[in-house]
Tab-separated table of C-alpha atoms in Angstrom:
chain	number	residue	atom	x	y	z
A	5	GLY	CA	-51.926	19.082	-30.666
A	6	ALA	CA	-54.007	15.863	-29.513
A	7	PRO	CA	-51.032	13.396	-31.294
A	8	LYS	CA	-48.172	15.012	-29.654
A	9	SER	CA	-50.243	14.664	-26.337
A	10	ARG	CA	-50.774	11.211	-27.257
A	11	ARG	CA	-47.324	10.217	-28.186
A	12	CYS	CA	-46.472	12.134	-25.007
A	13	CYS	CA	-48.746	9.965	-22.986
A	14	SER	CA	-47.386	7.082	-24.733
A	15	CYS	CA	-44.429	7.310	-22.799
A	16	LEU	CA	-45.441	6.691	-19.942
A	17	GLY	CA	-47.851	3.894	-20.609
A	18	PRO	CA	-47.233	0.377	-21.913
A	19	LYS	CA	-44.627	1.209	-24.172
A	20	SER	CA	-42.179	2.297	-21.597
A	21	ALA	CA	-42.966	-0.832	-19.045
A	22	PRO	CA	-39.955	-2.894	-20.498
A	23	PHE	CA	-37.539	0.425	-19.512
A	24	TRP	CA	-38.790	0.311	-16.106
A	25	VAL	CA	-38.684	-3.314	-15.642
A	26	GLY	CA	-34.448	-3.472	-16.580
A	27	LEU	CA	-34.003	-0.088	-14.765
A	28	LEU	CA	-35.317	-2.427	-11.447
A	29	THR	CA	-33.410	-5.542	-13.023
A	30	ASN	CA	-29.810	-3.428	-13.794
A	31	LEU	CA	-30.397	-1.888	-9.936
A	32	GLY	CA	-31.089	-5.479	-8.686
A	33	ILE	CA	-27.646	-6.523	-10.589
A	34	CYS	CA	-25.655	-3.134	-9.045
A	35	THR	CA	-26.990	-3.972	-5.289
A	36	LEU	CA	-26.082	-8.029	-6.080
A	37	LEU	CA	-22.636	-6.543	-6.943
A	38	PHE	CA	-22.296	-4.035	-3.706
A	39	ALA	CA	-22.867	-6.801	-1.315
A	40	TYR	CA	-20.695	-8.738	-3.560
A	41	THR	CA	-17.816	-6.187	-3.277
A	42	LEU	CA	-18.254	-5.938	0.462
A	43	LEU	CA	-18.040	-9.854	1.082
A	44	GLY	CA	-14.918	-9.818	-0.629
A	45	SER	CA	-13.712	-6.755	1.626
A	46	PHE	CA	-14.455	-8.821	4.323
A	47	ILE	CA	-12.632	-11.427	3.458
A	48	PHE	CA	-9.448	-10.028	2.773
A	49	LEU	CA	-9.521	-7.695	5.439
A	50	ALA	CA	-10.539	-11.061	7.901
A	51	ILE	CA	-7.094	-13.116	5.820
A	52	GLU	CA	-4.791	-10.330	5.187
A	53	GLY	CA	-5.004	-8.673	8.393
A	54	GLY	CA	-5.337	-11.143	10.813
A	55	ALA	CA	-1.922	-11.991	8.646
A	56	SER	CA	-0.312	-8.644	9.655
A	57	THR	CA	-1.685	-8.273	13.107
A	58	MET	CA	-0.097	-11.648	13.776
A	59	GLN	CA	3.284	-10.656	12.246
A	60	GLN	CA	3.419	-7.711	14.673
A	61	LYS	CA	2.901	-10.007	17.494
A	62	THR	CA	5.808	-12.011	16.373
A	63	LEU	CA	7.762	-8.883	16.391
A	64	ALA	CA	7.053	-7.501	19.580
A	65	SER	CA	7.245	-11.226	21.500
A	66	THR	CA	10.949	-11.189	19.684
A	67	ASN	CA	11.663	-7.760	20.772
A	68	ARG	CA	10.049	-8.557	24.379
A	69	GLN	CA	12.459	-11.337	24.118
A	70	MET	CA	16.013	-9.625	23.230
A	71	LYS	CA	15.280	-6.798	25.223
A	72	PRO	CA	16.081	-7.997	28.618
A	73	SER	CA	19.747	-9.265	27.611
A	74	PRO	CA	22.262	-6.004	27.949
A	75	THR	CA	24.639	-7.575	25.321
A	76	VAL	CA	23.221	-9.271	21.899
A	77	ARG	CA	26.053	-11.443	20.343
A	78	SER	CA	25.885	-13.196	17.115
A	79	ASP	CA	27.550	-13.211	14.021
A	80	ASN	CA	26.485	-9.970	13.214
A	81	VAL	CA	28.938	-6.764	13.551
A	82	THR	CA	27.623	-4.822	17.173
A	83	PHE	CA	27.396	-1.122	17.964
A	84	SER	CA	26.356	0.275	20.339
A	85	PRO	CA	23.068	2.802	20.625
A	86	ALA	CA	25.285	5.397	20.857
A	87	ALA	CA	27.156	4.926	17.748
A	88	ILE	CA	23.851	4.347	16.122
A	89	GLN	CA	22.340	7.475	17.250
A	90	ASP	CA	24.860	9.368	15.952
A	91	THR	CA	24.764	7.456	12.271
A	92	LEU	CA	20.987	8.686	12.235
A	93	GLU	CA	22.155	11.948	12.760
A	94	ALA	CA	24.596	12.544	10.372
A	95	ARG	CA	22.190	10.938	7.820
A	96	GLN	CA	19.589	13.815	8.734
A	97	ARG	CA	22.212	16.327	8.604
A	98	ALA	CA	23.195	14.964	5.568
A	99	VAL	CA	19.450	15.340	3.809
A	100	GLU	CA	18.947	18.243	4.995
A	101	ASN	CA	22.128	19.854	3.294
A	102	ILE	CA	21.114	18.147	0.336
A	103	TRP	CA	17.858	19.726	0.427
A	104	ASP	CA	19.751	23.265	0.728
A	105	ILE	CA	21.681	22.684	-1.783
A	106	THR	CA	18.530	21.952	-3.953
A	107	VAL	CA	17.033	25.625	-2.905
A	108	SER	CA	20.211	27.290	-3.302
A	109	LEU	CA	20.529	26.620	-6.977
A	110	ASN	CA	18.009	29.106	-8.766
A	111	ILE	CA	18.526	27.195	-11.904
A	112	LEU	CA	19.125	23.214	-11.026
A	113	TYR	CA	22.053	22.527	-13.759
A	114	ARG	CA	22.785	18.581	-13.495
A	115	GLU	CA	26.258	19.138	-13.379
A	116	ASN	CA	26.341	21.132	-10.503
A	117	TRP	CA	23.699	19.548	-8.262
A	118	THR	CA	25.350	15.997	-8.906
A	119	ARG	CA	28.960	17.323	-7.627
A	120	LEU	CA	27.551	19.009	-4.857
A	121	ALA	CA	25.346	16.205	-3.838
A	122	ALA	CA	28.704	13.839	-4.397
A	123	LEU	CA	30.884	15.364	-1.908
A	124	GLU	CA	27.616	15.727	0.639
A	125	ILE	CA	26.760	11.908	0.474
A	126	ALA	CA	31.392	11.298	0.711
A	127	ARG	CA	31.478	13.641	3.728
A	128	PHE	CA	28.754	11.448	5.579
A	129	GLN	CA	30.117	8.215	4.160
A	130	GLU	CA	33.291	9.827	6.087
A	131	GLN	CA	32.037	10.557	9.347
A	132	LEU	CA	29.408	6.892	9.217
A	133	ILE	CA	33.247	4.800	8.955
A	134	LYS	CA	35.020	7.153	11.215
A	135	ARG	CA	31.968	6.670	14.100
A	136	LEU	CA	31.515	2.879	13.249
A	137	THR	CA	35.214	2.188	13.347
A	138	ASP	CA	36.046	4.288	16.601
A	139	ASP	CA	32.708	1.992	18.158
A	140	MET	CA	34.766	-1.107	17.244
A	141	ALA	CA	37.636	-0.397	18.586
A	142	ALA	CA	35.433	0.637	21.582
A	143	GLN	CA	34.012	-2.649	21.845
A	144	GLY	CA	37.462	-4.739	20.779
A	145	ALA	CA	38.917	-2.852	24.137
A	146	HIS	CA	36.358	-3.827	26.511
A	147	GLN	CA	36.144	-7.359	24.895
A	148	ASP	CA	40.223	-7.519	25.284
A	149	THR	CA	40.333	-6.511	29.064
A	150	GLY	CA	37.271	-8.659	29.619
A	151	ALA	CA	34.641	-5.592	30.294
A	152	PRO	CA	30.706	-5.825	28.990
A	153	SER	CA	29.703	-4.132	25.902
A	154	THR	CA	27.585	-1.779	27.367
A	155	GLY	CA	23.945	-2.313	25.522
A	156	ALA	CA	25.194	-3.350	21.544
A	157	VAL	CA	22.892	-4.118	19.758
A	158	ILE	CA	23.209	-5.637	16.512
A	159	VAL	CA	22.494	-3.766	13.266
A	160	GLN	CA	19.575	-4.965	11.055
A	161	THR	CA	20.817	-4.763	7.484
A	162	THR	CA	17.732	-6.848	5.992
A	163	SER	CA	15.050	-4.656	4.003
A	164	LEU	CA	11.244	-5.705	5.081
A	165	GLY	CA	9.820	-4.223	1.892
A	166	GLN	CA	7.061	-1.428	1.821
A	167	GLU	CA	4.606	-1.960	5.068
A	168	TYR	CA	0.978	-1.282	4.968
A	169	ASP	CA	-1.661	-2.343	7.159
A	170	TRP	CA	-5.009	-3.464	5.675
A	171	THR	CA	-7.940	-1.640	6.735
A	172	PHE	CA	-11.662	-1.973	6.024
A	173	ALA	CA	-11.029	0.952	2.829
A	174	ARG	CA	-8.346	-0.851	1.041
A	175	ALA	CA	-9.732	-4.304	1.196
A	176	PHE	CA	-12.558	-2.642	-0.481
A	177	LEU	CA	-10.898	-0.963	-2.997
A	178	TYR	CA	-8.883	-4.448	-3.745
A	179	SER	CA	-11.869	-6.570	-4.052
A	180	LEU	CA	-13.443	-3.418	-6.573
A	181	THR	CA	-10.242	-3.799	-8.328
A	182	VAL	CA	-10.003	-7.102	-8.736
A	183	LEU	CA	-13.883	-7.127	-10.171
A	184	THR	CA	-13.047	-4.488	-12.695
A	185	THR	CA	-10.074	-5.781	-13.325
A	186	ILE	CA	-8.081	-2.608	-13.352
A	187	GLY	CA	-5.704	-3.156	-10.534
A	188	TYR	CA	-3.913	-0.596	-8.111
A	189	GLY	CA	-0.681	-0.169	-7.013
A	190	THR	CA	0.830	-2.792	-4.676
A	191	ILE	CA	-2.060	-3.531	-2.958
A	192	ALA	CA	-2.116	-6.922	-3.243
A	193	PRO	CA	-2.678	-9.813	-0.455
A	194	ARG	CA	1.030	-11.537	0.926
A	195	THR	CA	-0.323	-14.814	2.085
A	196	THR	CA	-1.300	-17.964	-0.067
A	197	LEU	CA	-4.405	-17.927	1.158
A	198	GLY	CA	-5.524	-14.685	0.228
A	199	ARG	CA	-4.064	-15.124	-2.932
A	200	ILE	CA	-6.522	-18.557	-3.341
A	201	VAL	CA	-9.595	-16.381	-2.555
A	202	THR	CA	-8.581	-13.753	-4.850
A	203	LEU	CA	-8.806	-16.194	-7.641
A	204	ALA	CA	-11.631	-17.537	-6.624
A	205	TYR	CA	-13.219	-14.430	-5.853
A	206	ALA	CA	-12.535	-12.902	-9.602
A	207	VAL	CA	-14.099	-15.937	-11.058
A	208	LEU	CA	-17.518	-15.542	-9.772
A	209	GLY	CA	-17.125	-11.573	-9.847
A	210	ILE	CA	-15.730	-10.797	-12.971
A	211	PRO	CA	-18.524	-12.489	-14.731
A	212	LEU	CA	-21.294	-10.755	-12.268
A	213	THR	CA	-19.317	-7.640	-13.402
A	214	LEU	CA	-19.867	-8.224	-17.182
A	215	VAL	CA	-23.667	-8.690	-16.488
A	216	TYR	CA	-24.178	-5.404	-15.269
A	217	LEU	CA	-22.081	-3.446	-17.645
A	218	SER	CA	-24.290	-5.056	-20.467
A	219	SER	CA	-27.602	-4.589	-18.101
A	220	THR	CA	-26.511	-0.791	-18.030
A	221	GLY	CA	-25.467	-0.451	-21.732
A	222	GLY	CA	-29.220	-1.978	-22.184
A	223	VAL	CA	-30.870	0.690	-19.844
A	224	LEU	CA	-29.025	3.731	-22.174
A	225	ALA	CA	-29.682	2.052	-24.894
A	226	ARG	CA	-32.943	2.163	-24.273
A	227	VAL	CA	-33.042	5.907	-23.116
A	228	ALA	CA	-31.206	7.149	-25.880
A	229	ARG	CA	-33.170	5.502	-28.660
A	230	GLY	CA	-36.542	7.066	-26.818
A	231	PHE	CA	-34.719	10.085	-27.077
A	232	PHE	CA	-33.981	10.186	-30.504
A	233	SER	CA	-36.856	8.676	-31.728
A	234	ARG	CA	-39.145	11.884	-30.647
């Protein structure tokens, strides 16, 4: 009984000092890594969030400049707001009809669903072509008589891609994925400065992450040795 008691006491004595030193060192490195991640979050939020705000201000300024003019003239084809609204409503009806087709088929056969969906899309295309053709003909009649076209707008055909706002949570997640090199979806800087800062941030942060993992491994190995040596 005495030797066992002395052995248990020795676990809390001088032999346990290296373990506590390693644990405190690991906590210090963890705190440093967390602070570095927070720093990266603020940096990326300032860079990418500022760029997003500037883009929104530019779009708002462009919209204000275009709003006073009753007619927008361009080399592109112009359509009236009523035509665009009818087009959007027709598209929504087509989507709802396709969903009804999907729900009505108890067993989803590829051939049946494809045939019915193709018919619905063809019907939507016919409605779209007819409505836009009528609108263009009406505008042509206005131009022939010299009457101004009421509230014509340009149909935008360019796609801006998937837009998302940089929040602190997303900036923190991006910083964490840079340090751990795992990556996450489409979260990535779109500015040149943001990409350059990412490289510099990774050069310093990835070695720090490796040091933390090495320290954690040392602490866990010491715990395992102490547990299995009893």
